[in-house]
XYZ file of C-alpha atoms in Angstrom:
275
model
C -6.620 -1.073 9.581
C -6.244 0.716 6.257
C -3.193 -0.751 4.511
C -2.341 1.844 1.871
C 0.842 2.107 -0.166
C 2.341 2.273 -3.625
C 4.659 0.500 -6.017
C 8.318 0.920 -4.994
C 11.661 0.194 -6.612
C 13.275 -2.917 -5.160
C 16.811 -1.827 -6.046
C 17.727 -1.002 -2.432
C 16.385 -4.217 -0.956
C 13.455 -5.234 1.217
C 14.267 -3.249 4.360
C 14.881 -0.111 2.293
C 11.459 -0.491 0.689
C 9.899 -0.795 4.127
C 11.642 2.356 5.331
C 10.685 4.235 2.167
C 7.061 3.194 2.562
C 6.943 4.467 6.128
C 8.618 7.748 5.116
C 5.762 8.584 2.721
C 2.918 7.593 5.022
C 2.444 4.102 3.593
C 2.074 0.892 5.569
C 2.197 -1.531 2.650
C 3.847 -1.589 -0.762
C 4.278 -3.527 -3.975
C 7.517 -4.392 -5.782
C 8.604 -6.274 -8.885
C 10.205 -9.641 -8.178
C 12.751 -8.825 -10.902
C 13.157 -6.354 -13.751
C 9.581 -5.823 -15.018
C 10.806 -6.319 -18.585
C 12.539 -9.596 -17.763
C 16.007 -10.752 -16.766
C 17.581 -12.498 -13.818
C 16.387 -11.810 -10.296
C 18.841 -10.310 -7.823
C 20.076 -12.684 -5.123
C 18.141 -12.367 -1.866
C 19.964 -11.360 1.304
C 18.283 -13.377 4.092
C 19.164 -10.721 6.696
C 17.535 -8.040 4.530
C 14.389 -10.143 4.164
C 14.375 -10.738 7.921
C 14.556 -6.984 8.573
C 11.384 -6.446 6.544
C 9.731 -9.414 8.237
C 10.472 -7.733 11.593
C 8.758 -4.545 10.393
C 5.749 -6.639 9.468
C 5.703 -8.445 12.809
C 5.848 -5.092 14.610
C 2.717 -3.964 12.753
C 4.465 -1.029 11.059
C 4.106 -2.685 7.646
C 1.132 -4.830 6.716
C 0.886 -7.539 4.075
C 2.842 -6.706 0.909
C 2.426 -7.590 -2.754
C 5.141 -8.887 -5.068
C 4.398 -8.401 -8.769
C 5.546 -10.784 -11.479
C 7.395 -9.208 -14.420
C 5.323 -8.028 -17.374
C 7.307 -10.190 -19.779
C 5.812 -13.470 -18.661
C 2.777 -14.797 -20.509
C 1.299 -17.752 -18.611
C -0.854 -18.737 -21.609
C 1.630 -18.121 -24.432
C 1.305 -20.010 -27.698
C 5.084 -20.274 -28.249
C 6.510 -23.148 -26.152
C 9.717 -21.299 -25.192
C 7.708 -18.269 -24.031
C 5.407 -20.473 -21.995
C 8.363 -22.314 -20.464
C 9.954 -18.988 -19.493
C 6.752 -17.947 -17.700
C 6.591 -21.213 -15.785
C 10.258 -21.173 -14.771
C 9.990 -17.548 -13.666
C 6.906 -18.154 -11.554
C 8.442 -21.228 -9.905
C 11.563 -19.266 -9.048
C 9.592 -16.255 -7.799
C 7.429 -18.368 -5.511
C 10.463 -20.134 -4.076
C 12.060 -16.744 -3.365
C 8.859 -15.435 -1.756
C 9.339 -17.920 1.079
C 12.006 -15.573 2.430
C 8.984 -13.328 3.185
C 6.349 -15.862 4.242
C 2.660 -15.110 4.257
C 2.509 -12.370 1.624
C 1.063 -12.053 -1.900
C 2.374 -12.707 -5.409
C 0.380 -10.975 -8.140
C 0.498 -11.704 -11.877
C -1.273 -10.786 -15.101
C -3.055 -13.900 -16.395
C -1.727 -13.249 -19.884
C -2.896 -13.116 -23.494
C -4.064 -16.159 -25.420
C -2.701 -14.614 -28.682
C -5.353 -16.148 -30.910
C -5.629 -19.547 -29.256
C -9.019 -18.640 -27.768
C -10.072 -17.820 -24.223
C -10.775 -21.431 -23.242
C -7.301 -22.542 -24.303
C -5.803 -19.553 -22.527
C -7.615 -20.510 -19.329
C -6.364 -24.089 -19.616
C -2.758 -22.979 -20.083
C -2.872 -20.474 -17.203
C -4.136 -23.201 -14.881
C -1.374 -25.537 -16.068
C 1.191 -22.793 -15.462
C -0.071 -22.277 -11.925
C -0.055 -26.005 -11.267
C 3.547 -26.188 -12.452
C 4.637 -23.330 -10.167
C 2.697 -23.729 -6.926
C 3.343 -26.214 -4.112
C 1.208 -27.354 -1.174
C 3.921 -26.097 1.211
C 4.077 -22.477 -0.005
C 2.917 -19.751 2.369
C 2.378 -17.209 -0.424
C -1.077 -16.535 -1.838
C -0.960 -16.158 -5.630
C -3.218 -13.416 -6.996
C -4.742 -13.318 -10.461
C -5.172 -9.684 -11.436
C -8.365 -8.395 -13.023
C -7.539 -7.099 -16.494
C -8.898 -4.438 -18.851
C -9.681 -6.970 -21.605
C -7.539 -5.345 -24.269
C -6.555 -7.480 -27.247
C -6.575 -11.157 -26.344
C -6.099 -10.678 -22.592
C -7.608 -13.284 -20.318
C -9.130 -11.926 -17.103
C -11.236 -9.034 -18.355
C -14.296 -10.801 -16.905
C -14.601 -12.204 -13.399
C -15.935 -15.471 -14.815
C -12.657 -16.046 -16.669
C -10.674 -15.822 -13.457
C -13.090 -18.218 -11.792
C -12.586 -20.676 -14.657
C -8.818 -20.587 -14.092
C -9.177 -21.161 -10.347
C -11.604 -24.040 -10.884
C -9.044 -25.856 -13.051
C -6.164 -25.538 -10.554
C -5.023 -28.283 -8.206
C -4.394 -25.872 -5.302
C -7.279 -23.386 -5.392
C -6.775 -22.654 -1.687
C -3.485 -20.934 -2.615
C -5.199 -18.545 -5.048
C -6.870 -15.162 -4.724
C -7.656 -12.122 -6.853
C -6.247 -8.597 -7.013
C -8.855 -6.111 -8.217
C -7.396 -3.247 -10.258
C -9.823 -0.317 -10.317
C -8.543 1.064 -13.637
C -8.685 -2.361 -15.252
C -12.215 -3.247 -14.157
C -13.448 0.226 -15.153
C -11.829 -0.119 -18.573
C -13.268 -3.641 -18.848
C -16.790 -2.231 -18.454
C -17.569 -2.696 -14.746
C -19.253 0.448 -13.409
C -17.449 1.039 -10.120
C -18.306 4.755 -10.267
C -22.101 4.547 -10.111
C -22.701 0.894 -9.185
C -19.784 -0.297 -7.051
C -22.041 -2.437 -4.868
C -23.402 -4.194 -7.962
C -19.856 -4.876 -9.174
C -18.993 -6.360 -5.784
C -22.136 -8.478 -5.936
C -21.103 -9.846 -9.338
C -17.596 -10.502 -8.029
C -19.130 -12.386 -5.113
C -21.343 -14.473 -7.406
C -18.518 -15.367 -9.765
C -15.548 -15.662 -7.406
C -16.615 -15.141 -3.813
C -15.516 -12.019 -1.949
C -13.212 -14.159 0.188
C -11.024 -14.482 -2.935
C -10.469 -10.705 -3.073
C -7.130 -10.326 -1.294
C -5.592 -7.082 -2.636
C -6.513 -3.949 -4.591
C -4.660 -1.817 -7.113
C -6.116 1.665 -6.650
C -5.758 3.564 -9.914
C -7.769 6.199 -11.712
C -8.260 5.758 -15.473
C -7.566 7.996 -18.458
C -10.349 6.229 -20.362
C -14.150 6.125 -20.327
C -15.786 3.005 -18.964
C -15.487 -0.006 -21.273
C -12.610 1.417 -23.341
C -10.508 -1.746 -22.798
C -7.280 0.274 -22.996
C -5.634 0.098 -19.538
C -4.112 3.570 -19.069
C -3.696 4.531 -15.430
C -4.244 8.096 -14.212
C -3.422 9.878 -10.964
C -6.016 9.707 -8.186
C -8.941 12.057 -8.814
C -7.730 13.176 -12.234
C -9.345 10.504 -14.353
C -12.686 9.037 -15.330
C -13.194 7.157 -12.049
C -12.644 10.050 -9.664
C -11.752 10.491 -6.013
C -15.207 9.800 -4.561
C -15.520 6.385 -6.191
C -11.981 5.418 -5.185
C -12.720 6.420 -1.593
C -15.634 3.963 -1.662
C -13.148 1.254 -2.610
C -11.010 2.176 0.411
C -14.026 1.943 2.715
C -14.619 -1.570 1.394
C -10.963 -2.589 1.788
C -10.259 -1.185 5.256
C -12.346 -3.518 7.472
C -11.126 -6.527 5.481
C -7.445 -5.675 5.944
C -6.728 -5.734 2.211
C -3.473 -4.176 1.010
C -4.324 -1.261 -1.322
C -1.528 -0.329 -3.723
C -1.268 2.756 -5.921
C 0.123 2.205 -9.428
C -0.533 5.734 -10.643
C 1.911 7.600 -12.942
C 3.914 9.219 -10.133
C 7.316 9.717 -8.590
C 7.822 9.154 -4.865
C 6.699 12.673 -3.940
C 3.563 12.199 -6.019
C 2.783 8.943 -4.244
C 3.273 10.627 -0.873
C 0.808 13.358 -1.890
C -1.775 10.807 -3.074
C -1.440 8.733 0.093
C -1.945 11.882 2.197
C -4.943 12.899 0.076
C -6.588 9.493 0.486
C -5.865 9.240 4.209
C -7.148 12.787 4.845
C -10.374 12.067 2.958
C -10.889 8.569 4.384
């Protein structure tokens, strides 16, 4: 099954997102757990969550991805900023239990001059403070472009975080095609080699979701600027190869391209027609 979707606004609730996804040819989607720039999360309506869970049980919607807000920095140097990240992640993971068995994705963060090793230590501590043995949600560390002091631009950095965590069985990785391309991984000409390196460093069983984005930048630019499918430096053919990898593994593939809903519908149709 090819689970293909896009990022949707959560303003209308869970069931509305499910209906919107289906209306544009999607069978998965991603949403922010709260305002991506921060703020309080909206109260969850259990009946609304149950309606989406029913869509998932019916097979109409596959596994979905919740995305942590951009404002959290799980390896921040400022104690109040770090505490905010940890409180937000704890709250998000508790709320995710209204939709059991799905994914929670986050950016590992920026070490802001503390050094990569210290950043890795703090990210692992943040995860340990937020996760519980009872949770049904798999937490995904996202591959990053490596801009500035970001942690996660190399697969080995994500492995180092996972190795330090108390509940590694609750962790996976979301591979962002724009990010890995911008970080210097050649998914255009050597996708199989990139997968082989991922397998050596992390194990392919850790790859649980994909962000399918083209890139405005040449390989290794370390800038993280998403482009619409087929209009960037990665190109449609290479992104189709990613879909062929994801489909037999049942991985949710989410578009985060610069689009409105009609644009997402067109990209989903393009990818499905070429798949």
